[in-house]
XYZ file of C-alpha atoms in Angstrom:
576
model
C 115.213 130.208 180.735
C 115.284 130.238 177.031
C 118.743 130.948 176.788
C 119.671 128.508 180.014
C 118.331 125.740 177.583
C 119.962 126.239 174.775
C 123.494 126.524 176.969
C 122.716 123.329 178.176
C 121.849 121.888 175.414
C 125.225 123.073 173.233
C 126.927 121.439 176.482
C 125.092 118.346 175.860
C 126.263 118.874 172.149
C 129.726 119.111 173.000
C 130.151 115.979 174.942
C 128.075 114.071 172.630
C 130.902 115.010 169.958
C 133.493 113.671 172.021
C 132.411 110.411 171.141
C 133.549 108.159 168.686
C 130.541 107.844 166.362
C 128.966 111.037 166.379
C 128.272 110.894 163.013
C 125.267 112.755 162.201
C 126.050 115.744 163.688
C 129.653 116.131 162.545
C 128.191 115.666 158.804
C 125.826 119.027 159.682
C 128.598 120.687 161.243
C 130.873 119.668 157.887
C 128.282 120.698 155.565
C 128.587 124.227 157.438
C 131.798 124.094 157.506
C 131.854 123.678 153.495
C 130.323 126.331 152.814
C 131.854 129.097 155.392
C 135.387 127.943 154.024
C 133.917 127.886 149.974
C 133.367 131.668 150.991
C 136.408 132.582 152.374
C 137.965 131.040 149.578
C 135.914 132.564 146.934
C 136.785 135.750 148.375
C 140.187 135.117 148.074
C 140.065 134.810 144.103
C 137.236 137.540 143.271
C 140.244 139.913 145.176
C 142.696 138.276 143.164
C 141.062 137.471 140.033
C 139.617 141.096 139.512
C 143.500 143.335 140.733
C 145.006 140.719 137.742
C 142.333 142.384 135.392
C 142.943 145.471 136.335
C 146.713 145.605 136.232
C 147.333 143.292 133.365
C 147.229 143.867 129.611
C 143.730 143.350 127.805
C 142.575 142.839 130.985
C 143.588 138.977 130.891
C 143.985 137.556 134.007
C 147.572 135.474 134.763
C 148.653 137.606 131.364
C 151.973 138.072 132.640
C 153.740 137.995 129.410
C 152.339 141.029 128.033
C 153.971 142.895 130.632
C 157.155 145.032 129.442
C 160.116 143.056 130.689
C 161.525 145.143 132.886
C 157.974 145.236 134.544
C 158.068 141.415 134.798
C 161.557 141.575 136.692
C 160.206 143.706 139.162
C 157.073 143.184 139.879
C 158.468 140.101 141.886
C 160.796 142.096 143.639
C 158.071 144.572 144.570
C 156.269 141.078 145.695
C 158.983 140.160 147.712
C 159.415 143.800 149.555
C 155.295 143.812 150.346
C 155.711 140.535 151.553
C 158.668 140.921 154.046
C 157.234 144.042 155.586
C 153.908 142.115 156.311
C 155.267 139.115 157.755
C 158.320 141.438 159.820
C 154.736 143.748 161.192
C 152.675 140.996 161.535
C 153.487 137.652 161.458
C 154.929 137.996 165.064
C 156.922 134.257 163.703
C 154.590 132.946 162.133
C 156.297 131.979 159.001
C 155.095 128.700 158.065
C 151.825 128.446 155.903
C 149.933 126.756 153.660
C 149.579 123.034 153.553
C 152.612 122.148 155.672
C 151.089 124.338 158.212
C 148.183 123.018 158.363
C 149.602 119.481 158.915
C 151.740 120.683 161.557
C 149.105 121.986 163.405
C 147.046 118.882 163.238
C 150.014 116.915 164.266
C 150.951 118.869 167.300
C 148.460 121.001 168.013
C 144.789 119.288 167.303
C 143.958 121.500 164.409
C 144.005 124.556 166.284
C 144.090 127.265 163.489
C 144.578 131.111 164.309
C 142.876 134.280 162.681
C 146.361 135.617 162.323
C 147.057 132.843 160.194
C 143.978 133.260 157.838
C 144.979 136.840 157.409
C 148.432 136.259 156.280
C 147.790 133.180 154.343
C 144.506 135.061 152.636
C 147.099 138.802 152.189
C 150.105 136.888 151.946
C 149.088 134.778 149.216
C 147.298 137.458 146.995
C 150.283 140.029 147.178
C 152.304 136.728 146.039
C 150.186 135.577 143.238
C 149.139 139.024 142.072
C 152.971 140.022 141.734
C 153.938 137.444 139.676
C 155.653 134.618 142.416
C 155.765 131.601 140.959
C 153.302 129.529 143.252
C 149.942 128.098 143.478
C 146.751 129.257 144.762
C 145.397 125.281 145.711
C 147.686 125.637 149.134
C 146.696 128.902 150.132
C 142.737 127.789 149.574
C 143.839 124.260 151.561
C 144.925 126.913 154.816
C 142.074 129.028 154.576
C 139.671 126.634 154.336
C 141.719 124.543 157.377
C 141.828 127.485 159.195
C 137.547 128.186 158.688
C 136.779 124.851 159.584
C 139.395 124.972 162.976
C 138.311 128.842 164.324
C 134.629 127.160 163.409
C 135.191 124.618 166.210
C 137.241 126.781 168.337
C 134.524 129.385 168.259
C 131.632 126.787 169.226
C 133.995 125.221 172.042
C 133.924 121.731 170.132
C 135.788 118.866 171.590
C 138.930 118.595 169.708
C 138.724 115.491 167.957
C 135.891 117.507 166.261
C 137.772 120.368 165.254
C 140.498 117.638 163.491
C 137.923 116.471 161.166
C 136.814 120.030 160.534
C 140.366 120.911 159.412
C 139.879 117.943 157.323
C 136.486 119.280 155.957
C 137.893 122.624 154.965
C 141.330 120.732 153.112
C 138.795 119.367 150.731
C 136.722 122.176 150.271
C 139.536 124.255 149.258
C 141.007 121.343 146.298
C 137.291 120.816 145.295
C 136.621 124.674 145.396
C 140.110 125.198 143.374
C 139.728 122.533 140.399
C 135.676 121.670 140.398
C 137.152 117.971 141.526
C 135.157 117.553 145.072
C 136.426 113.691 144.910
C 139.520 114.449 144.719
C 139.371 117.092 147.488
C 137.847 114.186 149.952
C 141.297 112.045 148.656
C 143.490 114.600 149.322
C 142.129 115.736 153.026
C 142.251 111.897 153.582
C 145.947 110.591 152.002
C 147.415 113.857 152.850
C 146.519 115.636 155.627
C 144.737 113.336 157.673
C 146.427 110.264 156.710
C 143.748 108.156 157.610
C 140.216 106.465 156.420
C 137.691 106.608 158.625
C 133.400 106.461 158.489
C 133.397 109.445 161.216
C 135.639 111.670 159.069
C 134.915 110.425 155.503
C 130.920 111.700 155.192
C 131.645 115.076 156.955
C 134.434 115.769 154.292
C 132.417 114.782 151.743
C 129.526 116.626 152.373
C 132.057 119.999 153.174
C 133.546 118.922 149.716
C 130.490 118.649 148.103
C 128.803 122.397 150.022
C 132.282 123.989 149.082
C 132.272 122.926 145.227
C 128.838 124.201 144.701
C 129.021 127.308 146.081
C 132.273 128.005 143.851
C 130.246 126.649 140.770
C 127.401 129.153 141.603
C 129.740 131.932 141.623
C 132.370 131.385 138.808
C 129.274 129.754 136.468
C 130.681 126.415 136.259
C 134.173 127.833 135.027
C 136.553 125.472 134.426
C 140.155 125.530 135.446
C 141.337 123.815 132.089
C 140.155 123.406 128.708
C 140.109 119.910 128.046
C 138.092 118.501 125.353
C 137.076 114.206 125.463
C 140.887 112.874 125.276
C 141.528 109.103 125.177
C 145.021 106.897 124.527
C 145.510 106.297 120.598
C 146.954 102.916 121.281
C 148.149 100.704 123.875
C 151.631 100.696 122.327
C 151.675 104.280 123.939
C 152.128 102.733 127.202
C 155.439 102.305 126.377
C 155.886 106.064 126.142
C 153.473 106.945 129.673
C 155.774 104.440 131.126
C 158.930 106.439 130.537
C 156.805 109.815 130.891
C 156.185 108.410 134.535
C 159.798 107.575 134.917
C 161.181 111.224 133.906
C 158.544 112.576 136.251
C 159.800 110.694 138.982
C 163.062 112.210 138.460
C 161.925 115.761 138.034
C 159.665 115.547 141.199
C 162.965 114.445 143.002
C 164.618 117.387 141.599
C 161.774 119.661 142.541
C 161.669 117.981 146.144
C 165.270 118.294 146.782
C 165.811 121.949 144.931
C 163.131 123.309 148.002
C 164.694 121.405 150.593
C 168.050 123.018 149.369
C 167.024 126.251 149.127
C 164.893 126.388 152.829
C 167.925 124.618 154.499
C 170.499 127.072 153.226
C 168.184 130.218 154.083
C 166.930 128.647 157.407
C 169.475 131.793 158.817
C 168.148 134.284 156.650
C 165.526 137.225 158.028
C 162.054 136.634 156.729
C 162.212 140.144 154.489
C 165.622 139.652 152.350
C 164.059 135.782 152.153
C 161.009 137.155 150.331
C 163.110 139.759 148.804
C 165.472 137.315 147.355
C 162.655 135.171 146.169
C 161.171 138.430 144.501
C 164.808 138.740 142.611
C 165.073 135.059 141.213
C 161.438 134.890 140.328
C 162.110 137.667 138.231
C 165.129 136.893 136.727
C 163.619 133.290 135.521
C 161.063 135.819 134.175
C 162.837 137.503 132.099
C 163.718 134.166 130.509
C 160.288 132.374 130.488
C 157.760 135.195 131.504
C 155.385 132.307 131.745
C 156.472 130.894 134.683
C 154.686 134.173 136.613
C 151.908 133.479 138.973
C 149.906 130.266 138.481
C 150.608 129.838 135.245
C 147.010 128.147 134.186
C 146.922 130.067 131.109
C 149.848 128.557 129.926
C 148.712 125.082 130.562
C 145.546 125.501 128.687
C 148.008 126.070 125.763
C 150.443 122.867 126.372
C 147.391 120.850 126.553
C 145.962 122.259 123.252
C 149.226 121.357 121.660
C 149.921 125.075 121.131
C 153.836 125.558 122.671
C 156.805 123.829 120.811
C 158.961 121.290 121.706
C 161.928 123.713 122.811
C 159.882 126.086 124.766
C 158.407 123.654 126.889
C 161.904 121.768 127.931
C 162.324 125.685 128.802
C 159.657 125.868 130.825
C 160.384 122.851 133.101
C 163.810 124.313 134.118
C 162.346 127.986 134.632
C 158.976 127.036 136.399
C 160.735 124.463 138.670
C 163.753 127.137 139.561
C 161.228 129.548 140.247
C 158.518 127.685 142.142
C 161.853 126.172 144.207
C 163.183 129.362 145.431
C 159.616 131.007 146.180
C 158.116 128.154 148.389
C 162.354 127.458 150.023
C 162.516 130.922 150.596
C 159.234 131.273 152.072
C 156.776 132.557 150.191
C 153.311 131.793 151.297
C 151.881 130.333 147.790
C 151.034 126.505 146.821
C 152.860 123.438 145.831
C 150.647 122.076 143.787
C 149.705 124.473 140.942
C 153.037 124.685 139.651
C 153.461 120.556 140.216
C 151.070 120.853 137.751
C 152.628 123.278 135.431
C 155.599 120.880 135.305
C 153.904 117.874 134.571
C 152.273 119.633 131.827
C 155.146 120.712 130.204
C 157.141 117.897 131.071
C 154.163 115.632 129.375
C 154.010 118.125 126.711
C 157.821 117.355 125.749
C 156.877 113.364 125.431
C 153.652 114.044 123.108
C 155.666 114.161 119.946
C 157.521 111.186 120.248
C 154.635 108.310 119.066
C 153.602 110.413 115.977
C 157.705 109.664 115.632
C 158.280 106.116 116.122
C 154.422 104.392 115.404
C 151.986 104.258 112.636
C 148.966 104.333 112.527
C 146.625 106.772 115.351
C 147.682 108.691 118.489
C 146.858 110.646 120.958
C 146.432 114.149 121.091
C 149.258 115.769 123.188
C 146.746 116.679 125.954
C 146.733 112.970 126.746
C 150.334 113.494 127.768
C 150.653 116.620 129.169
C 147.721 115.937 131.720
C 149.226 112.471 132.482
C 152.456 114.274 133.252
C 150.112 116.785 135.620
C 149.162 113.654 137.411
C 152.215 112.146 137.560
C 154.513 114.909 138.833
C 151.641 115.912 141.518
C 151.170 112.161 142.637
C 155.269 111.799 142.781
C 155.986 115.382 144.549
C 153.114 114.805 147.046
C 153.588 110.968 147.501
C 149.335 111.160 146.879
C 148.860 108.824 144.019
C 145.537 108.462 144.964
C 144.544 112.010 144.916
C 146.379 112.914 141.768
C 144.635 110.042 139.945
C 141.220 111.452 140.982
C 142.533 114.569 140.159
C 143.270 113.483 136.732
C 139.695 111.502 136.287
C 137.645 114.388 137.638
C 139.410 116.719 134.935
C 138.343 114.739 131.907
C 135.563 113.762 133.252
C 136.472 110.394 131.030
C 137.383 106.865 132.693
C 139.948 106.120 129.510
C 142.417 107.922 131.709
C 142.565 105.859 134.443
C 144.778 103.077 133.203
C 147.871 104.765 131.733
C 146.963 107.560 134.462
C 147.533 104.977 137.030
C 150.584 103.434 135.482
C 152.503 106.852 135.367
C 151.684 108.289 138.657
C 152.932 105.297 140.502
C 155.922 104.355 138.162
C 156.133 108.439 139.486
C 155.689 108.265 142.666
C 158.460 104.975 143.295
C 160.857 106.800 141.544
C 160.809 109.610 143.996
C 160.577 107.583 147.266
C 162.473 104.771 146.360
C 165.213 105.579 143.592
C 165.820 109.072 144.853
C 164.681 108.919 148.460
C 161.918 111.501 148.381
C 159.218 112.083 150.826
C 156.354 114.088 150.687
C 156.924 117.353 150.079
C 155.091 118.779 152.810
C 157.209 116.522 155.037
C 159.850 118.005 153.567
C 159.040 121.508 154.180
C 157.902 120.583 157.911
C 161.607 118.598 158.923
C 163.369 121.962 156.996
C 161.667 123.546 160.182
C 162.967 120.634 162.265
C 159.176 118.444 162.727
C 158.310 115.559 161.658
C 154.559 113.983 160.791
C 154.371 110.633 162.871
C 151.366 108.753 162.968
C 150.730 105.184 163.719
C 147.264 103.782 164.283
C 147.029 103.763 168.063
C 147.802 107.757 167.610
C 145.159 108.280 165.029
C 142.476 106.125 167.337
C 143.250 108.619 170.140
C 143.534 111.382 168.187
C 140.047 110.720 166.560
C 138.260 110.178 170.502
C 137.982 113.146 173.073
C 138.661 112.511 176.712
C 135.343 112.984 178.370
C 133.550 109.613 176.242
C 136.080 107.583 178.591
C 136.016 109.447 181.701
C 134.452 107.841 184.812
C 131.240 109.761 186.488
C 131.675 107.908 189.421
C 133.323 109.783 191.888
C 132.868 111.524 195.335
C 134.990 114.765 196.032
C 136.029 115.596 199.979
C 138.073 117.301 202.039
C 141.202 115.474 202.883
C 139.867 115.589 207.113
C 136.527 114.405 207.660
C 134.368 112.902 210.067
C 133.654 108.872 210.134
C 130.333 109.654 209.540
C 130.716 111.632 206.754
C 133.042 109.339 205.117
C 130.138 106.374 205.267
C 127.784 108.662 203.784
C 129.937 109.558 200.828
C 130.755 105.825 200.585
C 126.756 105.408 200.548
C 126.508 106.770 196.787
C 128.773 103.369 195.816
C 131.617 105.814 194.009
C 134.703 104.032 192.037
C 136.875 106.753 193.415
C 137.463 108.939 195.817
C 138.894 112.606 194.923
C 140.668 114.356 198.084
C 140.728 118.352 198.314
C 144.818 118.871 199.640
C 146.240 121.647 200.634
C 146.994 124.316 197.933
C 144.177 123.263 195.862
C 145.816 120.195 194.897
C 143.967 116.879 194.191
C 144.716 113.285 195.071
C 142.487 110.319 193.476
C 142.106 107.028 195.987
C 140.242 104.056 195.118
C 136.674 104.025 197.098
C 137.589 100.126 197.986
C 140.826 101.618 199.776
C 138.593 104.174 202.336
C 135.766 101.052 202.882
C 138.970 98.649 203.622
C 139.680 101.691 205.981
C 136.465 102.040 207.561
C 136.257 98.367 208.365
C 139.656 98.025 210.361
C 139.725 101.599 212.206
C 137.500 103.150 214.290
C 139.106 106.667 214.569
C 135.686 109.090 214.648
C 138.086 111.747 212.316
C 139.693 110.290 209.403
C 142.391 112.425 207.296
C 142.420 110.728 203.573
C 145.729 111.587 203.313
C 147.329 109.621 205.946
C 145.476 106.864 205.787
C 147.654 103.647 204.515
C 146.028 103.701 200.679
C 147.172 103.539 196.877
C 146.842 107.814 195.939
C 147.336 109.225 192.717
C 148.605 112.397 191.780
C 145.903 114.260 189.548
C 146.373 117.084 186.889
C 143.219 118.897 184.857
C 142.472 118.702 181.524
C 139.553 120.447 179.161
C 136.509 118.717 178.270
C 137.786 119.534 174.384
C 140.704 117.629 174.529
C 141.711 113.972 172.936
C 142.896 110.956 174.549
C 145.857 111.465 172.455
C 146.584 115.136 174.519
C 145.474 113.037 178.110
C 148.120 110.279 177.395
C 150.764 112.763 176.444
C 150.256 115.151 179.867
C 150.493 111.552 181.731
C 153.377 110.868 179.632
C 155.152 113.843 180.303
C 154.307 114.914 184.205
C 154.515 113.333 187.597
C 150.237 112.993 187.036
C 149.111 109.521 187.144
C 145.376 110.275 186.605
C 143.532 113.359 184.926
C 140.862 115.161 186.101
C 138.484 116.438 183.320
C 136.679 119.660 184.063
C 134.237 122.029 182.081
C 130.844 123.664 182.953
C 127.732 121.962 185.227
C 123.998 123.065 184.077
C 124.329 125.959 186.187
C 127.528 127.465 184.529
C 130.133 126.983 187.246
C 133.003 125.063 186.525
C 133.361 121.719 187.886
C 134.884 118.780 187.615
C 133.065 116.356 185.331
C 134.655 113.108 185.836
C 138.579 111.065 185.747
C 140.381 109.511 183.767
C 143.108 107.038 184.226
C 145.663 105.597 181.967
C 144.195 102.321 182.511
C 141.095 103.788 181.205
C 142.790 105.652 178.100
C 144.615 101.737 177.194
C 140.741 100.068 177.634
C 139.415 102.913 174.986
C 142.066 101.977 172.657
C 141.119 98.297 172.564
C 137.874 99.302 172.421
């Protein structure tokens, strides 16, 4: 009995969360959700954090350029090999990871994540970062924590407008776990991912942002990513100079944009092991050049925004680390974007802090204002997420004298990529390489966000197609809306109950076959009590069905069907 009860009352659950405004329990289930992906992504650096230590000099993590340089071009290569094999064994085509997966899956798929996926983004990404591949670890966390929140909902049987907020709630928990900037992990899963503001998504993201962060703080004791001391803007004649910082970061983004879409065009024919292989070979030849391009490259920020790396290095660095980054994400590597965006802005910032000292008197800023301006500005133009890269950039400091010339770069940024060079979104890049695109428009996103059974009608009779006059009276009795008729090879036809009264009133035939009868019948087709309006319109849209029947489990565990749905209905919840 105990266990009947609590059956029912997860079924109860489950349709309650198909609703619109379900508010209170999504934010429990994205608090959950927080913390179940801020462990898998902990996880994921602890193993990667503690094999750096052990395999690199002085036991310094990311402390690549210690390595002998014949070491640091092969350890790619080595990288590369690993990775092939895996994905060749494994994969079983699943090539595509990280954030652009995750989109794509939301897109077409209603969040749906797989555990195949988690392993190979969580293995994939480690052998990449621990070799030396020049990519990020903030995409790999976004996946895994996507991927949490989606086999979460999968495993509980949530509706699946449900499980697209709980992708949502594991996006931010892996930027807020990665960077200690929760706010700007609730932007990102928003402006990027999601691409939408909503009440019913924005608390549960929040609170998975917020669950996510902590647990990271609690285990890396408040770490932080960089070392950034109080940093404000020496003078407002500087703006001058963050304006044309914003404009050259505009251009490099575009450069960065179009270098991956080059590379994953051109090696669209390529096998997924001599990809990674060939990744592994140009990573480490730009090496060999700039060994500090390898992995994430944080260590190397730290020093740009300390001021610490000269003028010439750091021109060399945005040339290596943008080569490098370009042919491991084109050629498939599962890593992140956004680390090495980063990276370039920081060296690309670090190349404009000289010039004030140059041409003004009197104070100026220290070149950490520059270089983490030109981290905004490159991840705000390369993204197209102004937004998030601004609260990216706030949460860092910690100090509100960034905003202004923060804002004025990442947008001067972020229109010189779209609109001078014709840049999109990376992501959207990477996802039309692999021939999809991310639509959305708002009557999409309104169906997207409401599952199927809050609309469906309860008020229906189900009979045989032959039946007595009698019986037909007495099913009439219970005042249905429709009338579902049991054909031949388990098909089902819908009638209007108005159409079998109308009947009833001008025959008197004592059998009655619902089928013959002159009426207006539909042609039905099932759907899951999980599913969206968005998946009901698109089966109407692309069958002969022209009404869905919505089925799922009665109190007594056999399946049934639990009510219709018209497209007349799915218009009406729109408007509503």
């Amino acid at each position: 009995m105990l266990l009947d009860g609590i059956v029912n009352w997860f079924d109860r659950l489950r349709l309650q969360l198909s609703r619109h405004d379900a508010l209170l329990i999504l934010s429990v289930i994205g608090l959950l959700c927080g913390f179940l992906a801020g462990m898998v992504i902990v996880l994921f650096r602890l193993l990667v954090e503690s094999i750096q230590a052990s395999m690199l000099p002085g036991g310094q993590v990311e402390n690549y350029e210690a390595l002998p340089p014949l070491v640091q071009f092969a350890l790619p290569i080595v990288g590369g090999l690993l990775l092939g094999l895996m994905f060749v064994r494994f994969s079983k085509g699943l090539h595509v990871l990280g954030i652009a997966r995750v989109m794509e899956r939301l897109i077409y798929h209603q969040g749906h994540l797989s555990l195949r996926g988690l392993l190979l983004q969580f293995f994939g990404a480690a052998i990449a970062i621990i070799t030396g591949h020049s990519v990020g670890r903030e995409g790999p966390h976004v996946f895994l924590g996507a991927a949490s929140g989606s086999l979460l909902g999968q495993y509980l049987s949530l509706p699946n407008n449900s499980i697209r907020i709980l992708v949502g709630c594991g996006t931010a928990a892996g930027i807020s776990a990665s960077f200690d900037t929760p706010l700007a992990g609730v932007i990102f899963a928003l402006e990027v991912v999601m691409m939408e503001y909503t009440l019913i998504s924005f608390i549960p993201i929040m609170l998975a942002a917020v669950s996510a962060n902590s647990l990271s703080l609690m285990m890396f004791e408040g770490e932080r990513v960089f070392d950034l001391e109080i940093i404000q803007l020496g003078s407002l004649h500087e703006l001058a100079f963050i304006l044309m910082l914003g404009l050259a970061a505009g251009t490099v983004s575009a450069a960065y944009v179009q270098l991956i879409e080059f590379i994953s065009d051109k090696s669209q024919k390529m096998s997924i092991w001599l990809r990674n292989l060939s990744a592994g070979v140009l990573v480490g030849l730009c090496a060999l050049v700039a060994p500090q391009v390898m992995g994430i490259g944080y260590d190397t920020v730290n020093q740009i925004l300390l001021g610490e790396i000269g003028l010439s290095l750091l021109v060399l660095l945005v040339v290596a680390k943008l080569i490098a980054t370009a042919a491991s994400i084109g050629l498939g590597i599962p890593g992140g974007t956004i680390g090495p965006a980063l990276f370039i802005g920081a060296a690309l910032g670090g190349v404009f802090a000289p010039l004030p000292s140059l041409l003004l008197d009197g104070p100026v800023s220290d070149p950490g204002v520059y270089a983490l301006i030109g981290m905004g500005a490159v991840m705000g133009a390369a993204l197209q997420a102004p937004l998030a890269a601004l609260a990216t950039v706030i949460e860092l400091t910690h100090n509100p004298e960034i905003i202004m010339p923060g804002m004025l770069a990442i947008v001067v940024a972020s229109l010189v990529s779209s609109e001078v060079f014709g840049k999109s979104s990376m992501f959207h890049t990477l996802l039309e390489a692999t021939g999809l695109n991310y639509h959305t428009d708002p009557v999409m996103q309104s169906l997207r966000r409401t599952g199927a059974a809050e609309f469906m009608n309860r008020s229906f009779v189900q009979l045989d197609a032959s039946l007595s006059r009698d019986a037909a009276k007495m099913a009439l009795n219970q005042k249905p809306e429709w009338v579902l008729i049991n054909g031949p090879d388990d098909e089902l036809a819908l009638m209007p109950s108005l159409e079998l009264l109308r009947n009833l009133e001008l025959q008197d035939d004592a059998e009655i076959d619902l089928l013959k009868i002159p009426a207006t019948r539909y042609q039905m087709s099932p759907i899951r009590m999980q599913s969206t309006l968005q998946e009901a319109l698109e089966i109407l849209d692309n069958s002969s069905a022209e009404a869905l029947y919505i089925e799922w489990f009665d109190e007594a565990h056999y399946w049934r069907i639990q009510g219709i749905l018209t497209r007349a209905q799915i218009e009406s919840a729109y408007r509503f």
